[in-house]
């Protein structure tokens, strides 16, 4: 395991160096800039006749959505691309390749996900009042929650990338995840949703991810907008922890099954598909 960890850290360092030196890093920072512009526009809009502004409520929503986008959608897209370009086929020659590959994704995602979060949080502190922790313990909770949610989302992204055959299938998955985010209370209070929907969304980690960030960032009076008027801190960490375990159990199995199906003929077929269809 020590060898696998060293290899994963080395691979993550290489990936981060390539990403930082790539022009795509500017595109990655464009999202936070757009979100900050929306916050500036909505900073004075009242939310459901409460003392909370819509701008305040959207800050934790953006943080949660950034982790979902980077952890689930970003990693699933990377796995699909690496399957078609031969990266995973070459990785089969390395001992414990899939475990190290998944750990490398986790280490790299911590940096690539926390960087946009830091940009949003720092920028929002100048635009909207009361959207940053006020104590040292609050900042520690925010960091722990961020790492926990990345650990919960990334294995799910690896599983999705392993299951679906190509980018077209991932497109429909992306739309489904966006729809789940829309009804899980990220961008509007969950208490405004129908009762049956409140029960359904609590099965998925998206709701708990958003609840966790709201409990750390928003003022104490914002709890009145939550289900049961409670932050349910222990339940949040418990549910997210369960999803971490589920993901860590399923992701290596899915990646190993996918790698076993990788061969020279499968890679040639994928390249032919890209050349003929464009995806």
Coordinates of C-alpha atoms in Angstrom, one line a residue:
X1 CA 0.0 0.0 0.0
X2 CA 2.9 2.4 0.7
X3 CA 4.1 1.8 -2.9
X4 CA 0.7 2.4 -4.3
X5 CA 0.3 5.7 -2.3
X6 CA 3.7 6.9 -3.5
X7 CA 2.8 6.1 -7.1
X8 CA -0.6 7.8 -6.7
X9 CA 1.0 11.0 -5.3
X10 CA 3.6 11.0 -8.1
X11 CA 0.9 10.6 -10.7
X12 CA -1.3 13.3 -9.1
X13 CA 1.6 15.7 -9.1
X14 CA 2.2 15.1 -12.8
X15 CA -1.5 15.6 -13.6
X16 CA -1.7 18.8 -11.5
X17 CA 1.4 20.2 -13.2
X18 CA 0.0 19.5 -16.7
X19 CA -3.4 21.0 -15.7
X20 CA -1.9 24.2 -14.2
X21 CA 0.3 24.8 -17.2
X22 CA -2.6 24.2 -19.6
X23 CA -4.7 27.1 -21.0
X24 CA -7.8 25.1 -19.7
X25 CA -7.0 26.4 -16.2
X26 CA -8.4 29.8 -17.3
X27 CA -11.6 28.1 -18.4
X28 CA -11.8 26.4 -15.0
X29 CA -11.6 29.7 -13.3
X30 CA -14.3 31.3 -15.6
X31 CA -17.1 29.4 -13.7
X32 CA -16.3 31.0 -10.3
X33 CA -16.1 34.4 -11.9
X34 CA -19.5 34.0 -13.5
X35 CA -20.9 32.7 -10.2
X36 CA -19.5 35.8 -8.4
X37 CA -21.2 38.0 -11.0
X38 CA -24.5 36.3 -10.3
X39 CA -24.0 36.8 -6.5
X40 CA -23.3 40.5 -7.0
X41 CA -26.6 40.8 -9.0
X42 CA -28.6 38.9 -6.4
X43 CA -26.9 40.2 -3.2
X44 CA -29.9 42.2 -2.0
X45 CA -32.7 39.9 -3.1
X46 CA -34.7 38.6 -0.1
X47 CA -35.3 34.9 0.2
X48 CA -38.8 33.7 1.1
X49 CA -39.5 36.7 3.4
X50 CA -36.6 35.7 5.6
X51 CA -33.7 37.8 6.9
X52 CA -31.5 35.8 4.5
X53 CA -30.7 37.1 1.0
X54 CA -30.7 34.9 -2.1
X55 CA -27.0 35.8 -2.6
X56 CA -26.2 34.4 0.8
X57 CA -28.1 31.2 0.1
X58 CA -26.4 30.7 -3.2
X59 CA -22.8 30.7 -1.8
X60 CA -23.0 27.2 -0.2
X61 CA -25.0 26.1 -3.3
X62 CA -22.1 27.1 -5.6
X63 CA -19.6 25.3 -3.3
X64 CA -21.6 22.1 -3.3
X65 CA -22.3 22.3 -7.0
X66 CA -18.6 22.8 -7.7
X67 CA -17.7 19.6 -5.8
X68 CA -20.4 17.6 -7.7
X69 CA -19.2 18.9 -11.0
X70 CA -15.6 18.2 -10.3
X71 CA -16.0 15.0 -8.4
X72 CA -18.8 13.2 -10.4
X73 CA -19.0 14.7 -13.8
X74 CA -15.3 15.7 -14.2
X75 CA -13.9 12.3 -13.1
X76 CA -16.4 10.3 -15.1
X77 CA -15.5 12.3 -18.2
X78 CA -11.8 11.7 -17.5
X79 CA -12.3 8.0 -17.0
X80 CA -14.2 7.8 -20.3
X81 CA -11.5 9.7 -22.2
X82 CA -8.7 7.6 -20.7
X83 CA -10.4 4.4 -21.7
X84 CA -10.7 5.6 -25.3
X85 CA -7.2 7.0 -25.6
X86 CA -5.4 4.0 -24.2
X87 CA -4.4 5.3 -20.8
X88 CA -6.2 2.6 -18.9
X89 CA -4.9 -0.1 -21.2
X90 CA -1.3 1.0 -20.5
X91 CA -2.1 1.2 -16.8
X92 CA -2.9 -2.5 -16.8
X93 CA 0.9 -3.2 -16.9
X94 CA 1.4 -1.5 -13.5
X95 CA 0.8 -3.5 -10.2
X96 CA -2.3 -2.3 -8.4
X97 CA -3.0 0.1 -11.3
X98 CA -6.7 0.8 -10.7
X99 CA -6.3 1.4 -7.0
X100 CA -3.4 3.8 -7.6
X101 CA -5.3 5.4 -10.4
X102 CA -8.3 6.1 -8.2
X103 CA -6.1 7.5 -5.4
X104 CA -4.3 9.8 -7.8
X105 CA -7.6 11.1 -9.0
X106 CA -8.6 11.8 -5.4
X107 CA -5.4 13.7 -4.6
X108 CA -5.6 15.7 -7.7
X109 CA -9.3 16.5 -7.3
X110 CA -8.6 17.9 -3.8
X111 CA -6.5 20.6 -5.3
X112 CA -8.5 21.2 -8.5
X113 CA -11.8 21.3 -6.6
X114 CA -10.7 23.3 -3.6
X115 CA -9.1 26.0 -5.7
X116 CA -12.3 27.2 -7.4
X117 CA -14.1 26.9 -4.0
X118 CA -11.5 29.2 -2.5
X119 CA -12.0 31.7 -5.3
X120 CA -15.8 31.7 -4.8
X121 CA -15.5 31.9 -1.0
X122 CA -13.0 34.7 -1.0
X123 CA -14.8 36.7 -3.7
X124 CA -18.2 36.2 -2.0
X125 CA -16.9 37.5 1.3
X126 CA -16.4 40.9 -0.4
X127 CA -19.9 40.8 -2.1
X128 CA -22.2 39.3 0.4
X129 CA -22.2 39.6 4.2
X130 CA -22.2 36.6 6.6
X131 CA -21.0 33.8 4.2
X132 CA -17.7 32.8 5.8
X133 CA -17.1 30.9 9.1
X134 CA -16.5 33.2 12.1
X135 CA -14.4 30.8 14.2
X136 CA -11.4 28.6 13.8
X137 CA -13.5 25.5 14.3
X138 CA -15.8 26.7 11.6
X139 CA -12.9 26.9 9.1
X140 CA -11.8 23.4 10.2
X141 CA -15.3 22.0 9.7
X142 CA -15.4 23.6 6.3
X143 CA -12.1 22.0 5.3
X144 CA -13.1 18.6 6.7
X145 CA -16.5 18.8 5.0
X146 CA -14.9 19.7 1.7
X147 CA -12.6 16.7 1.8
X148 CA -15.3 14.4 2.9
X149 CA -17.6 15.4 0.1
X150 CA -14.9 15.1 -2.5
X151 CA -14.2 11.6 -1.1
X152 CA -18.0 10.8 -1.5
X153 CA -18.4 12.2 -5.0
X154 CA -15.2 11.1 -6.7
X155 CA -15.7 7.3 -6.5
X156 CA -19.2 7.8 -7.8
X157 CA -17.8 9.6 -10.8
X158 CA -15.3 6.7 -11.4
X159 CA -18.2 4.2 -11.3
X160 CA -20.2 6.2 -13.8
X161 CA -17.2 6.6 -16.1
X162 CA -16.6 2.8 -15.9
X163 CA -20.2 1.8 -16.7
X164 CA -21.1 4.0 -19.6
X165 CA -19.7 3.3 -23.0
X166 CA -19.1 6.8 -24.3
X167 CA -19.6 10.6 -24.0
X168 CA -23.2 10.4 -25.3
X169 CA -24.3 8.2 -22.4
X170 CA -22.5 10.5 -20.0
X171 CA -24.5 13.5 -21.4
X172 CA -27.8 11.9 -20.3
X173 CA -26.2 11.2 -16.9
X174 CA -25.1 14.8 -16.6
X175 CA -28.6 16.0 -17.3
X176 CA -30.0 13.7 -14.6
X177 CA -27.4 14.9 -12.0
X178 CA -28.2 18.5 -12.9
X179 CA -31.9 17.7 -12.4
X180 CA -31.2 16.1 -9.0
X181 CA -29.2 19.2 -7.9
X182 CA -32.2 21.4 -8.9
X183 CA -34.6 19.5 -6.7
X184 CA -32.3 18.8 -3.8
X185 CA -32.4 22.2 -2.1
X186 CA -29.1 23.5 -3.4
X187 CA -30.5 26.6 -5.1
X188 CA -33.8 27.0 -3.2
X189 CA -34.9 26.0 0.3
X190 CA -35.9 22.3 0.5
X191 CA -38.9 23.2 2.7
X192 CA -40.5 24.9 -0.3
X193 CA -40.6 21.5 -2.1
X194 CA -43.4 18.9 -1.8
X195 CA -43.2 16.6 1.2
X196 CA -42.8 13.4 -0.9
X197 CA -39.9 15.0 -2.8
X198 CA -38.2 15.9 0.4
X199 CA -38.1 12.3 1.4
X200 CA -36.8 11.1 -2.0
X201 CA -33.9 13.5 -2.3
X202 CA -32.6 12.7 1.2
X203 CA -31.6 9.2 -0.1
X204 CA -29.0 10.8 -2.3
X205 CA -25.8 12.6 -1.1
X206 CA -26.5 15.8 -3.0
X207 CA -29.0 17.1 -0.4
X208 CA -26.7 16.3 2.5
X209 CA -23.8 17.9 0.7
X210 CA -25.7 21.2 0.4
X211 CA -27.0 21.0 4.0
X212 CA -23.5 20.5 5.3
X213 CA -22.1 23.6 3.5
X214 CA -25.1 25.7 4.6
X215 CA -24.6 24.7 8.2
X216 CA -21.0 25.9 8.1
X217 CA -21.4 29.1 6.1
X218 CA -24.8 30.6 6.7
X219 CA -25.9 32.5 9.8
X220 CA -27.5 30.6 12.6
X221 CA -31.0 32.0 11.8
X222 CA -30.9 30.3 8.4
X223 CA -31.7 27.0 10.1
X224 CA -35.4 28.1 10.0
X225 CA -35.4 27.3 6.3
X226 CA -34.2 23.7 6.8
X227 CA -36.2 20.5 7.3
X228 CA -37.1 20.2 10.9
X229 CA -35.4 23.6 11.5
X230 CA -32.2 21.6 12.3
X231 CA -28.7 21.4 10.7
X232 CA -28.5 17.7 11.5
X233 CA -24.8 17.8 11.6
X234 CA -24.1 14.3 12.8
X235 CA -26.6 12.9 10.2
X236 CA -24.9 14.8 7.5
X237 CA -21.4 13.5 8.3
X238 CA -22.9 10.0 8.8
X239 CA -24.8 9.9 5.4
X240 CA -21.8 11.3 3.5
X241 CA -19.5 8.8 5.3
X242 CA -21.8 5.9 4.1
X243 CA -21.6 7.2 0.6
X244 CA -17.8 7.3 0.9
X245 CA -17.8 3.6 1.9
X246 CA -20.2 2.7 -0.9
X247 CA -18.1 4.5 -3.5
X248 CA -14.8 3.0 -2.3
X249 CA -16.3 -0.4 -2.4
X250 CA -17.8 -0.1 -5.9
X251 CA -15.2 2.1 -7.7
X252 CA -12.2 -0.4 -7.6
X253 CA -14.5 -3.2 -8.7
X254 CA -15.9 -1.2 -11.6
X255 CA -12.5 0.0 -12.7
X256 CA -11.0 -3.5 -12.6
X257 CA -13.9 -4.9 -14.6
X258 CA -13.5 -2.1 -17.2
X259 CA -9.7 -2.6 -17.4
X260 CA -10.2 -6.3 -18.0
X261 CA -12.3 -5.5 -21.0
X262 CA -9.6 -3.2 -22.4
X263 CA -7.6 -4.6 -25.3
X264 CA -5.9 -3.5 -28.5
X265 CA -9.0 -4.3 -30.5
X266 CA -11.3 -2.4 -28.1
X267 CA -9.0 0.6 -28.3
X268 CA -9.0 0.5 -32.1
X269 CA -12.8 0.2 -32.1
X270 CA -13.0 3.3 -29.9
X271 CA -10.7 5.3 -32.1
X272 CA -12.7 4.3 -35.2
X273 CA -15.9 5.4 -33.4
X274 CA -14.4 8.8 -32.7
X275 CA -13.2 9.2 -36.3
X276 CA -16.5 8.3 -37.8
X277 CA -18.9 9.9 -35.3
X278 CA -16.8 12.6 -33.7
X279 CA -17.4 11.4 -30.1

